[in-house]
Tab-separated table of N, CA and C in Angstrom:
chain	number	residue	atom	x	y	z
A	1	LEU	N	-10.875	5.114	-9.380
A	1	LEU	CA	-10.205	5.465	-10.615
A	1	LEU	C	-11.172	6.110	-11.600
A	2	VAL	N	-12.407	5.648	-11.588
A	2	VAL	CA	-13.413	6.253	-12.461
A	2	VAL	C	-13.622	7.713	-12.069
A	3	ASP	N	-13.732	7.978	-10.750
A	3	ASP	CA	-13.873	9.360	-10.278
A	3	ASP	C	-12.713	10.217	-10.773
A	4	CYS	N	-11.521	9.672	-10.695
A	4	CYS	CA	-10.325	10.397	-11.116
A	4	CYS	C	-10.400	10.713	-12.618
A	5	ALA	N	-10.818	9.747	-13.412
A	5	ALA	CA	-10.924	9.959	-14.860
A	5	ALA	C	-11.995	10.996	-15.184
A	6	GLU	N	-13.094	10.955	-14.446
A	6	GLU	CA	-14.179	11.908	-14.705
A	6	GLU	C	-13.820	13.318	-14.257
A	7	GLN	N	-13.133	13.441	-13.117
A	7	GLN	CA	-12.779	14.757	-12.585
A	7	GLN	C	-11.623	15.392	-13.337
A	8	ARG	N	-10.747	14.590	-13.904
A	8	ARG	CA	-9.576	15.065	-14.640
A	8	ARG	C	-8.768	16.117	-13.878
A	9	PRO	N	-8.343	15.806	-12.656
A	9	PRO	CA	-7.531	16.776	-11.918
A	9	PRO	C	-6.191	17.001	-12.625
A	10	ALA	N	-5.670	18.206	-12.501
A	10	ALA	CA	-4.409	18.558	-13.158
A	10	ALA	C	-3.224	17.998	-12.381
A	11	GLY	N	-2.147	17.745	-13.091
A	11	GLY	CA	-0.911	17.320	-12.440
A	11	GLY	C	-0.841	15.823	-12.196
A	12	VAL	N	0.089	15.454	-11.360
A	12	VAL	CA	0.326	14.048	-11.038
A	12	VAL	C	-0.371	13.720	-9.726
A	13	LEU	N	-1.108	12.611	-9.720
A	13	LEU	CA	-1.786	12.168	-8.508
A	13	LEU	C	-1.140	10.889	-7.991
A	14	HIS	N	-1.036	10.783	-6.702
A	14	HIS	CA	-0.608	9.542	-6.059
A	14	HIS	C	-1.850	9.011	-5.361
A	15	LEU	N	-2.393	7.913	-5.866
A	15	LEU	CA	-3.595	7.336	-5.279
A	15	LEU	C	-3.201	6.274	-4.273
A	16	ALA	N	-3.724	6.380	-3.080
A	16	ALA	CA	-3.461	5.397	-2.033
A	16	ALA	C	-4.671	5.335	-1.119
A	17	GLY	N	-4.915	4.163	-0.580
A	17	GLY	CA	-6.004	4.008	0.368
A	17	GLY	C	-5.657	4.651	1.695
A	18	HIS	N	-6.607	4.589	2.601
A	18	HIS	CA	-6.350	5.106	3.940
A	18	HIS	C	-6.387	3.937	4.910
A	19	PRO	N	-5.856	3.969	6.050
A	19	PRO	CA	-5.043	5.054	6.588
A	19	PRO	C	-3.648	5.041	5.969
A	20	THR	N	-2.871	6.047	6.304
A	20	THR	CA	-1.475	6.110	5.859
A	20	THR	C	-0.771	4.813	6.236
A	21	ALA	N	0.104	4.331	5.359
A	21	ALA	CA	0.790	3.066	5.622
A	21	ALA	C	2.229	3.105	5.151
A	22	THR	N	3.034	2.302	5.776
A	22	THR	CA	4.405	2.067	5.319
A	22	THR	C	4.406	0.740	4.565
A	23	TRP	N	5.484	0.448	3.871
A	23	TRP	CA	5.595	-0.857	3.199
A	23	TRP	C	5.653	-1.975	4.240
A	24	PHE	N	6.159	-1.698	5.416
A	24	PHE	CA	6.138	-2.659	6.518
A	24	PHE	C	4.696	-2.990	6.892
A	25	ASP	N	3.842	-1.968	6.992
A	25	ASP	CA	2.430	-2.190	7.304
A	25	ASP	C	1.772	-3.083	6.254
A	26	VAL	N	2.057	-2.818	4.987
A	26	VAL	CA	1.475	-3.604	3.900
A	26	VAL	C	1.973	-5.054	3.967
A	27	ALA	N	3.264	-5.243	4.200
A	27	ALA	CA	3.813	-6.595	4.298
A	27	ALA	C	3.195	-7.354	5.476
A	28	ARG	N	3.083	-6.701	6.609
A	28	ARG	CA	2.512	-7.346	7.797
A	28	ARG	C	1.049	-7.724	7.560
A	29	GLU	N	0.285	-6.841	6.957
A	29	GLU	CA	-1.126	-7.128	6.667
A	29	GLU	C	-1.256	-8.280	5.681
A	30	THR	N	-0.366	-8.331	4.690
A	30	THR	CA	-0.396	-9.411	3.703
A	30	THR	C	-0.107	-10.755	4.353
A	31	VAL	N	0.908	-10.817	5.199
A	31	VAL	CA	1.247	-12.057	5.900
A	31	VAL	C	0.092	-12.489	6.800
A	32	ASP	N	-0.509	-11.535	7.504
A	32	ASP	CA	-1.661	-11.849	8.351
A	32	ASP	C	-2.816	-12.408	7.521
A	33	ALA	N	-3.094	-11.785	6.375
A	33	ALA	CA	-4.193	-12.240	5.515
A	33	ALA	C	-3.919	-13.629	4.947
A	34	LEU	N	-2.648	-13.926	4.690
A	34	LEU	CA	-2.274	-15.243	4.186
A	34	LEU	C	-2.389	-16.315	5.272
A	35	GLY	N	-2.291	-15.887	6.523
A	35	GLY	CA	-2.376	-16.831	7.631
A	35	GLY	C	-1.146	-17.696	7.776
A	36	VAL	N	-0.008	-17.169	7.383
A	36	VAL	CA	1.238	-17.934	7.500
A	36	VAL	C	2.044	-17.450	8.704
A	37	ALA	N	2.845	-18.349	9.233
A	37	ALA	CA	3.711	-17.998	10.357
A	37	ALA	C	4.999	-17.426	9.782
A	38	CYS	N	5.091	-16.132	9.777
A	38	CYS	CA	6.240	-15.459	9.196
A	38	CYS	C	6.469	-14.156	9.947
A	39	GLU	N	7.671	-13.952	10.395
A	39	GLU	CA	7.991	-12.710	11.089
A	39	GLU	C	8.313	-11.624	10.069
A	40	VAL	N	7.629	-10.523	10.171
A	40	VAL	CA	7.889	-9.370	9.314
A	40	VAL	C	8.585	-8.336	10.181
A	41	ARG	N	9.794	-7.971	9.789
A	41	ARG	CA	10.569	-7.019	10.583
A	41	ARG	C	10.749	-5.712	9.823
A	42	PRO	N	10.574	-4.598	10.515
A	42	PRO	CA	10.778	-3.303	9.849
A	42	PRO	C	12.256	-3.066	9.564
A	43	THR	N	12.504	-2.261	8.556
A	43	THR	CA	13.872	-1.868	8.221
A	43	THR	C	13.835	-0.449	7.662
A	44	THR	N	14.972	0.076	7.370
A	44	THR	CA	15.052	1.404	6.752
A	44	THR	C	15.605	1.262	5.339
A	45	SER	N	15.427	2.285	4.548
A	45	SER	CA	15.990	2.267	3.197
A	45	SER	C	17.504	2.137	3.243
A	46	ALA	N	18.133	2.748	4.237
A	46	ALA	CA	19.591	2.669	4.372
A	46	ALA	C	20.048	1.248	4.686
A	47	GLU	N	19.254	0.523	5.487
A	47	GLU	CA	19.620	-0.847	5.867
A	47	GLU	C	19.280	-1.863	4.782
A	48	PHE	N	18.295	-1.563	3.950
A	48	PHE	CA	17.835	-2.486	2.915
A	48	PHE	C	18.378	-2.005	1.575
A	49	VAL	N	19.631	-2.277	1.325
A	49	VAL	CA	20.323	-1.770	0.142
A	49	VAL	C	19.816	-2.488	-1.115
A	50	ARG	N	19.425	-1.707	-2.109
A	50	ARG	CA	18.935	-2.209	-3.386
A	50	ARG	C	19.700	-1.503	-4.499
A	51	PRO	N	19.720	-2.103	-5.713
A	51	PRO	CA	20.445	-1.467	-6.827
A	51	PRO	C	19.942	-0.062	-7.158
A	52	ALA	N	18.630	0.146	-7.071
A	52	ALA	CA	18.076	1.465	-7.379
A	52	ALA	C	17.999	2.292	-6.095
A	53	ALA	N	18.215	3.570	-6.238
A	53	ALA	CA	18.113	4.463	-5.074
A	53	ALA	C	16.679	4.473	-4.565
A	54	ARG	N	16.506	4.448	-3.262
A	54	ARG	CA	15.193	4.448	-2.636
A	54	ARG	C	15.020	5.728	-1.831
A	55	PRO	N	13.807	6.247	-1.771
A	55	PRO	CA	13.592	7.446	-0.950
A	55	PRO	C	13.732	7.115	0.531
A	56	ALA	N	14.158	8.068	1.315
A	56	ALA	CA	14.300	7.859	2.757
A	56	ALA	C	12.939	7.626	3.403
A	57	CYS	N	11.911	8.226	2.841
A	57	CYS	CA	10.557	8.073	3.379
A	57	CYS	C	9.620	7.709	2.229
A	58	SER	N	9.055	6.510	2.269
A	58	SER	CA	8.152	6.088	1.184
A	58	SER	C	6.787	5.701	1.737
A	59	ILE	N	6.271	6.527	2.615
A	59	ILE	CA	4.952	6.294	3.200
A	59	ILE	C	3.896	6.414	2.106
A	60	LEU	N	2.946	5.485	2.115
A	60	LEU	CA	1.854	5.498	1.151
A	60	LEU	C	0.738	6.372	1.713
A	61	ARG	N	0.589	7.542	1.142
A	61	ARG	CA	-0.430	8.472	1.629
A	61	ARG	C	-0.829	9.438	0.531
A	62	VAL	N	-1.975	10.038	0.721
A	62	VAL	CA	-2.493	11.040	-0.204
A	62	VAL	C	-2.366	12.388	0.473
A	63	THR	N	-1.787	13.354	-0.231
A	63	THR	CA	-1.623	14.681	0.361
A	63	THR	C	-2.464	15.745	-0.343
A	64	ARG	N	-2.943	15.451	-1.551
A	64	ARG	CA	-3.764	16.414	-2.279
A	64	ARG	C	-5.221	16.265	-1.880
A	65	THR	N	-5.896	17.367	-1.631
A	65	THR	CA	-7.298	17.318	-1.216
A	65	THR	C	-8.240	16.975	-2.364
A	66	ASP	N	-7.779	17.101	-3.611
A	66	ASP	CA	-8.645	16.802	-4.754
A	66	ASP	C	-8.474	15.372	-5.258
A	67	THR	N	-7.799	14.532	-4.491
A	67	THR	CA	-7.600	13.144	-4.880
A	67	THR	C	-8.800	12.305	-4.439
A	68	PRO	N	-9.378	11.511	-5.341
A	68	PRO	CA	-10.528	10.678	-4.966
A	68	PRO	C	-10.173	9.691	-3.846
A	69	ALA	N	-11.129	9.432	-2.968
A	69	ALA	CA	-10.925	8.479	-1.878
A	69	ALA	C	-10.836	7.066	-2.445
A	70	MET	N	-9.903	6.283	-1.924
A	70	MET	CA	-9.691	4.926	-2.415
A	70	MET	C	-10.159	3.849	-1.433
A	71	GLY	N	-10.586	4.212	-0.244
A	71	GLY	CA	-11.018	3.218	0.727
A	71	GLY	C	-9.861	2.709	1.569
A	72	ASP	N	-10.155	1.763	2.431
A	72	ASP	CA	-9.171	1.202	3.350
A	72	ASP	C	-8.298	0.185	2.614
A	73	TRP	N	-7.008	0.430	2.532
A	73	TRP	CA	-6.102	-0.440	1.794
A	73	TRP	C	-6.048	-1.842	2.398
A	74	ARG	N	-6.306	-1.965	3.704
A	74	ARG	CA	-6.257	-3.289	4.352
A	74	ARG	C	-7.353	-4.200	3.807
A	75	GLU	N	-8.518	-3.625	3.517
A	75	GLU	CA	-9.591	-4.417	2.913
A	75	GLU	C	-9.170	-4.907	1.532
A	76	GLY	N	-8.485	-4.048	0.781
A	76	GLY	CA	-7.988	-4.438	-0.535
A	76	GLY	C	-6.999	-5.584	-0.455
A	77	VAL	N	-6.091	-5.539	0.523
A	77	VAL	CA	-5.121	-6.627	0.697
A	77	VAL	C	-5.857	-7.930	0.985
A	78	ARG	N	-6.818	-7.890	1.893
A	78	ARG	CA	-7.563	-9.106	2.250
A	78	ARG	C	-8.342	-9.658	1.054
A	79	GLU	N	-8.942	-8.756	0.257
A	79	GLU	CA	-9.687	-9.197	-0.922
A	79	GLU	C	-8.774	-9.853	-1.954
A	80	VAL	N	-7.616	-9.266	-2.197
A	80	VAL	CA	-6.678	-9.833	-3.176
A	80	VAL	C	-6.162	-11.184	-2.701
A	81	VAL	N	-5.788	-11.290	-1.435
A	81	VAL	CA	-5.285	-12.563	-0.898
A	81	VAL	C	-6.367	-13.637	-0.991
A	82	ALA	N	-7.602	-13.295	-0.626
A	82	ALA	CA	-8.697	-14.256	-0.702
A	82	ALA	C	-8.925	-14.706	-2.146
A	83	SER	N	-8.854	-13.771	-3.082
A	83	SER	CA	-9.042	-14.092	-4.506
A	83	SER	C	-7.927	-15.005	-5.010
A	84	LEU	N	-6.690	-14.721	-4.611
A	84	LEU	CA	-5.569	-15.566	-5.043
A	84	LEU	C	-5.654	-16.959	-4.440
A	85	LYS	N	-6.077	-17.038	-3.169
A	85	LYS	CA	-6.240	-18.352	-2.531
A	85	LYS	C	-7.321	-19.157	-3.235
A	86	ALA	N	-8.444	-18.499	-3.580
A	86	ALA	CA	-9.535	-19.188	-4.255
A	86	ALA	C	-9.113	-19.687	-5.645
A	87	ALA	N	-8.311	-18.895	-6.342
A	87	ALA	CA	-7.857	-19.265	-7.676
A	87	ALA	C	-6.851	-20.419	-7.632
A	88	ALA	N	-6.156	-20.582	-6.512
A	88	ALA	CA	-5.134	-21.624	-6.386
A	88	ALA	C	-5.738	-22.987	-6.074
A	89	VAL	N	-7.027	-23.019	-5.729
A	89	VAL	CA	-7.679	-24.287	-5.351
A	89	VAL	C	-7.982	-25.110	-6.564
């Protein structure tokens, strides 16, 4: 984020870690990091009806070449889960 503030790229940026991920990938990684026995099943926006309209494809990815690198999102999930577990003790 500091790189982004210093570079001041024009327009709207979508910052996301790598590799590309779906919300299913994020949910599965979170459950794995928590170490709980929970089945995470994929679904589609059409099957998962919500009050607000959802995009047909909501993959978390960066498409602009001038977007700062954010690192591996899976490491971020593990760090956040570990921090929350430590705070709950």
